[in-house]
XYZ file of C-alpha atoms in Angstrom:
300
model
C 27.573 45.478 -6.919
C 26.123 41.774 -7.718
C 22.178 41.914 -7.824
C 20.410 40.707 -4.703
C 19.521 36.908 -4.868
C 15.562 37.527 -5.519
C 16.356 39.389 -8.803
C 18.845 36.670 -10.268
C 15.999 34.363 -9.688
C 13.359 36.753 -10.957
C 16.124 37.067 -13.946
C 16.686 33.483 -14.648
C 13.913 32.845 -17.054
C 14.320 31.481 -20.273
C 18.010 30.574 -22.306
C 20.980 30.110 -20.109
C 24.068 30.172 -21.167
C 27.139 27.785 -19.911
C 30.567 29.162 -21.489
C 33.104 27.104 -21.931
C 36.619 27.573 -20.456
C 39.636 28.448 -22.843
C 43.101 26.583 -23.057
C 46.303 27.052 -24.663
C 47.953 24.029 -26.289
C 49.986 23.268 -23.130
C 46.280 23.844 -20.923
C 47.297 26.715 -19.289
C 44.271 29.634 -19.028
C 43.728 31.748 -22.177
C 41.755 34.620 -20.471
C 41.738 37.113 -23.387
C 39.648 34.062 -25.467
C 37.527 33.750 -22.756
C 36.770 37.540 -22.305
C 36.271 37.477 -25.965
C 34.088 34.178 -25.570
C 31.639 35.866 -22.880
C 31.148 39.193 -25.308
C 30.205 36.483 -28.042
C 28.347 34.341 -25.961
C 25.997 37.730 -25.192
C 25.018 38.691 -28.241
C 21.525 36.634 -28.513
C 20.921 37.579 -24.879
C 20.991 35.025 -22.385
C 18.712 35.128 -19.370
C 22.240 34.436 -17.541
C 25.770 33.016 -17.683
C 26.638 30.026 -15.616
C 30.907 30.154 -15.971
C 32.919 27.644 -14.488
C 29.980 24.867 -14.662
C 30.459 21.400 -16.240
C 31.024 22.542 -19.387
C 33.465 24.834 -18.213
C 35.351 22.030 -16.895
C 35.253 23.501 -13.394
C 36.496 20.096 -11.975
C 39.737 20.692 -13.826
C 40.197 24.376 -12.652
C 41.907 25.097 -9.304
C 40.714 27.885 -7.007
C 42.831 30.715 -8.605
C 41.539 29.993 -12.172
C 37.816 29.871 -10.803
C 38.324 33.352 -8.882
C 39.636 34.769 -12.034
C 37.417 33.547 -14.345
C 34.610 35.235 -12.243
C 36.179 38.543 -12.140
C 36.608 38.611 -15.733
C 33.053 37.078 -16.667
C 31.655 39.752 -14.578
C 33.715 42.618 -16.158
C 32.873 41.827 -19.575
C 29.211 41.489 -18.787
C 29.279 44.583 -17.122
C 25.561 44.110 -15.114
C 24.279 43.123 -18.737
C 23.070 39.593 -17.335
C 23.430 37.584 -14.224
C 26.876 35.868 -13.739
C 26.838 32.607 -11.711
C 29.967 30.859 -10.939
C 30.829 27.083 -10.530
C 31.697 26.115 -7.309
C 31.987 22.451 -5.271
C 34.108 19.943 -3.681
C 34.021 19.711 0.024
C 32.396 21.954 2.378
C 35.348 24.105 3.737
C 36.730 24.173 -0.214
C 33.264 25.100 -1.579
C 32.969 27.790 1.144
C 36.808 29.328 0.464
C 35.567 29.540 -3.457
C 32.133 30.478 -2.842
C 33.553 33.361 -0.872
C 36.109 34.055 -3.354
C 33.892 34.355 -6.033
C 31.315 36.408 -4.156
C 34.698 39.015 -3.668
C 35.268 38.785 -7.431
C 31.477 40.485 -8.088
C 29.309 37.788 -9.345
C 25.647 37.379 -8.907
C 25.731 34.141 -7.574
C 26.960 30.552 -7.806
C 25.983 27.038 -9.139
C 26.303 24.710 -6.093
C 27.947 21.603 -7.912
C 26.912 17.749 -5.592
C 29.702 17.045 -3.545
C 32.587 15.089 -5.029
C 32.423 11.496 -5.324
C 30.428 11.018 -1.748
C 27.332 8.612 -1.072
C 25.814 10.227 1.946
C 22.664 10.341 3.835
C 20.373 13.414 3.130
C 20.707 14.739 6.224
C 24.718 15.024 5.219
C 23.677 16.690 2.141
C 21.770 19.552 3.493
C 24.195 20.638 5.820
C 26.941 20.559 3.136
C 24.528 22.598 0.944
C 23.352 24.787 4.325
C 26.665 25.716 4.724
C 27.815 26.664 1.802
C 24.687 28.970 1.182
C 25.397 30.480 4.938
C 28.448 31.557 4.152
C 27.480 34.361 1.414
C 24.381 36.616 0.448
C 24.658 36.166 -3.319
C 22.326 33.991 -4.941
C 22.719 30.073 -5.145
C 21.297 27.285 -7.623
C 21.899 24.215 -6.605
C 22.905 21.438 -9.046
C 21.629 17.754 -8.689
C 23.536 15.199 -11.090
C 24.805 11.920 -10.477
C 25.924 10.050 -8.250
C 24.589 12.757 -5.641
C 20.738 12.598 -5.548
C 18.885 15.184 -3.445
C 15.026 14.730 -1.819
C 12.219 16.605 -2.561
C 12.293 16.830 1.725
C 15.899 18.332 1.516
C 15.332 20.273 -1.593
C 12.282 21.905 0.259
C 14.233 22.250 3.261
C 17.245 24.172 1.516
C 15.075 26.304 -0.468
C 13.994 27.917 3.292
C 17.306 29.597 3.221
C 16.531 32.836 1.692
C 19.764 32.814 -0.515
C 18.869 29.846 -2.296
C 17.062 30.574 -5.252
C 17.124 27.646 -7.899
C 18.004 24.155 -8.620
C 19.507 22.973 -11.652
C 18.728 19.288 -12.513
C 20.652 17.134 -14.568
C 19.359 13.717 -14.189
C 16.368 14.210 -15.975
C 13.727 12.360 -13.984
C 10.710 14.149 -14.575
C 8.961 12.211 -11.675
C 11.557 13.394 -8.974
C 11.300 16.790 -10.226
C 7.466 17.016 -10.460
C 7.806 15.998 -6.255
C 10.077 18.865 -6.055
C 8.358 20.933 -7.968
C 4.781 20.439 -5.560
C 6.692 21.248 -2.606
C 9.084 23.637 -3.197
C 6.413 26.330 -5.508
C 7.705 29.144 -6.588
C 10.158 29.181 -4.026
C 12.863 28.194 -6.851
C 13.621 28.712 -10.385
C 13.735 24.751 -11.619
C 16.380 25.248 -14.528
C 16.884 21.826 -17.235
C 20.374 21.333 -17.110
C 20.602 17.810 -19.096
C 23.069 17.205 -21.845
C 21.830 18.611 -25.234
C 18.808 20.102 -23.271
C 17.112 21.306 -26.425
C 15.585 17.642 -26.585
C 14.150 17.025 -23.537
C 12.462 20.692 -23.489
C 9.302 19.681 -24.560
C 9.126 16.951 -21.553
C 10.220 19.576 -18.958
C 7.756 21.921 -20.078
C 5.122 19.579 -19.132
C 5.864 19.607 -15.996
C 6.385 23.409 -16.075
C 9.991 23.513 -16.373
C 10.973 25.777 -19.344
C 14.170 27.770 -18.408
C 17.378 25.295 -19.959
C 21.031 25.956 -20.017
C 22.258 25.492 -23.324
C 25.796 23.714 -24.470
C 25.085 24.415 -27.947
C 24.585 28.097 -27.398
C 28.483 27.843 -26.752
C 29.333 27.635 -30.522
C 25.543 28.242 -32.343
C 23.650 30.799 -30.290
C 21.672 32.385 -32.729
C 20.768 28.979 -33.639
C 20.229 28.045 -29.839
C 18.338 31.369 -29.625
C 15.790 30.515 -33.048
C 14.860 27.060 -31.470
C 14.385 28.470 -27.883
C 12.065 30.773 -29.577
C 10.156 28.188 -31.813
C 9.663 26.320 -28.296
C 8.431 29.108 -26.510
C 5.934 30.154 -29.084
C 4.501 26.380 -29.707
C 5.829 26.368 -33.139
C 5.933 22.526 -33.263
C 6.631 21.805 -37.200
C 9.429 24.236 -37.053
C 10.986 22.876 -33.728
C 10.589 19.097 -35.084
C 12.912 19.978 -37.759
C 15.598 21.565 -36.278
C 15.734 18.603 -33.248
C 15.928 16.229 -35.972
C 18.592 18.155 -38.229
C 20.578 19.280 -35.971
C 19.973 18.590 -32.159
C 19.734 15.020 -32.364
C 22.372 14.345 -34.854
C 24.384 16.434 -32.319
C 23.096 15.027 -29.317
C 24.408 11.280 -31.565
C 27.789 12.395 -31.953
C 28.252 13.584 -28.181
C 27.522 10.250 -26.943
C 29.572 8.019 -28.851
C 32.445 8.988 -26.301
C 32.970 9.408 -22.422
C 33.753 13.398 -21.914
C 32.273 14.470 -25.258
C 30.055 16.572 -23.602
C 32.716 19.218 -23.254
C 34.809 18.228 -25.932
C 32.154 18.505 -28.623
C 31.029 21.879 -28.053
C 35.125 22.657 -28.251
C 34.824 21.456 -31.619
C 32.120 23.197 -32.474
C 33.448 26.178 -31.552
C 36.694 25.053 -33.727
C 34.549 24.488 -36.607
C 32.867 27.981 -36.112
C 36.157 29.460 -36.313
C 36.234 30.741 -32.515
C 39.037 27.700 -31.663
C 39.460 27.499 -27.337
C 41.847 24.979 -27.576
C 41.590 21.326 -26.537
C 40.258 20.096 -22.970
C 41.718 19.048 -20.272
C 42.812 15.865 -18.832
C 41.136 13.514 -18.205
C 38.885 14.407 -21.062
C 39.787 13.997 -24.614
C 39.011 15.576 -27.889
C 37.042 14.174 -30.366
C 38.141 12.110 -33.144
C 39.213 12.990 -36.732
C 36.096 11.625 -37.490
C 33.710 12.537 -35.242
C 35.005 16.507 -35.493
C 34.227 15.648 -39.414
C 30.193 14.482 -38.493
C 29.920 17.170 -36.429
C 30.636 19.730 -39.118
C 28.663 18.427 -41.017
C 25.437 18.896 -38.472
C 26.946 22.354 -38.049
C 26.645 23.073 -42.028
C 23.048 22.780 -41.667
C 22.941 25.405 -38.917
């Protein structure tokens, strides 16, 4: 049975994890690796896994994929942590795979911004509304560009008793500090940025100190040491290990469009846990850039 929505959120504290989805070489769904990947991915205990999210390359997955994928995350993890599930598009497709998922026995689902529409708010919260309406498992709702939510509407969607976080990925602190005074404890406010491990310190100052983490993909006990050293205040020791390893990772990630998927592929390549290559329209990185990311890796 998937937990009730108030203890996901009560569960959603700390180091997230966002597993990546598998491929064969002709991009066709390797779903022993990723049972295998979700069993890896929980040995430095998560707070929860997000599967099917961005770096899952949910936008490349069609409904079938997404519906499987959630009934094998949530076997594997077996009630051991939360399971959240990507899910987007339009509001009657984000409804047919929100509902599918909930069937498949996950905990809840990560509301992805509605595809490549401009709209007025009022637009947005009834796309959001309805979505959330349409099952009881929990929902955290995921701001990134070009879809930018109000405090107003974020307030206003957090009424519905199902919704129970929001996931930003923009990373302005001033928008989330307005969200933050209105919405209280309403919602778990999770930084979802790219590399999130360096902006931590300037969420946390604005209270914000649950993160989803892309490099816990292919380094978690690595992900799990500096999530520690940031919850304890151990500055010298964090310092160091942004400037060894996140940042030089965080470098490499943005020399490319799409390297936020493809590089934690790679690392997972390098790590000796290979999920194959992305999918169109991403690419993989380069000969050289794989090389400068092993390198960061070695250090790890």
């Amino acid at each position: 049975m998937p937990l009730a929505p108030a203890e996901v959120r009560a569960r959603l504290e700390g180091l997230l994890g966002f597993p990546v989805t598998p491929f064969r070489a002709d991009y066709s769904l390797d779903v022993d690796r990723f049972r295998a990947h979700i069993e890896f991915q929980l040995e430095e205990r998560p707070a929860g896994l997000f599967v099917c999210g961005g770096a899952g390359e949910f936008f490349s997955l069609t409904p079938k994929e997404v519906a499987t994928l959630a009934r094998e995350a949530v076997a594997v993890a077996h009630g051991r942590v939360p399971v959240l599930v990507g899910t987007g598009y339009g509001t009657r497709m984000a409804i047919d795979l929100a509902r599918s998922i909930e069937s498949a026995g996950a905990d809840g689902l990560l509301l992805m911004p509605p595809y490549l529409v401009d709209a007025e708010q009022a637009g947005f919260y009834e796309h959001y509304a309805a979505v959330a309406r349409s099952v009881q498992i929990g929902i955290v709702l995921y701001q990134r560009p070009p879809v930018l939510v109000t405090p107003t509407t974020v307030s206003r969607l957090a009424e519905i008793p199902n919704v129970i976080g929001f996931k930003d990925g923009t990373g302005d602190l001033d928008h989330l500090q307005a969200i933050s005074r209105l919405v209280g404890d309403r919602l778990s406010l999770i930084n979802g940025t790219p590399t999130a491990e360096a902006s931590a310190d300037a969420f946390a100052a604005i209270g914000i100190t649950t993160y989803s983490s892309a490099i816990y993909n292919f380094i978690p006990r690595f992900a799990r040491r500096f999530f520690e050293t940031f919850a304890a205040g151990a500055g010298r020791e964090r310092r160091a290990m942004l400037d060894e390893v996140i940042r030089p990772i965080a470098a490499v990630r943005e020399r490319r469009k799409g390297y936020a998927v493809a590089l934690i592929k790679a690392g997972l390549r390098i790590v000796g846990r290979d999920m194959g290559p992305v999918r169109p329209p991403l690419v993989d990185l380069t000969e050289r850039d794989y090389r400068d990311l092993e390198a960061v890796i070695s250090k790890t």
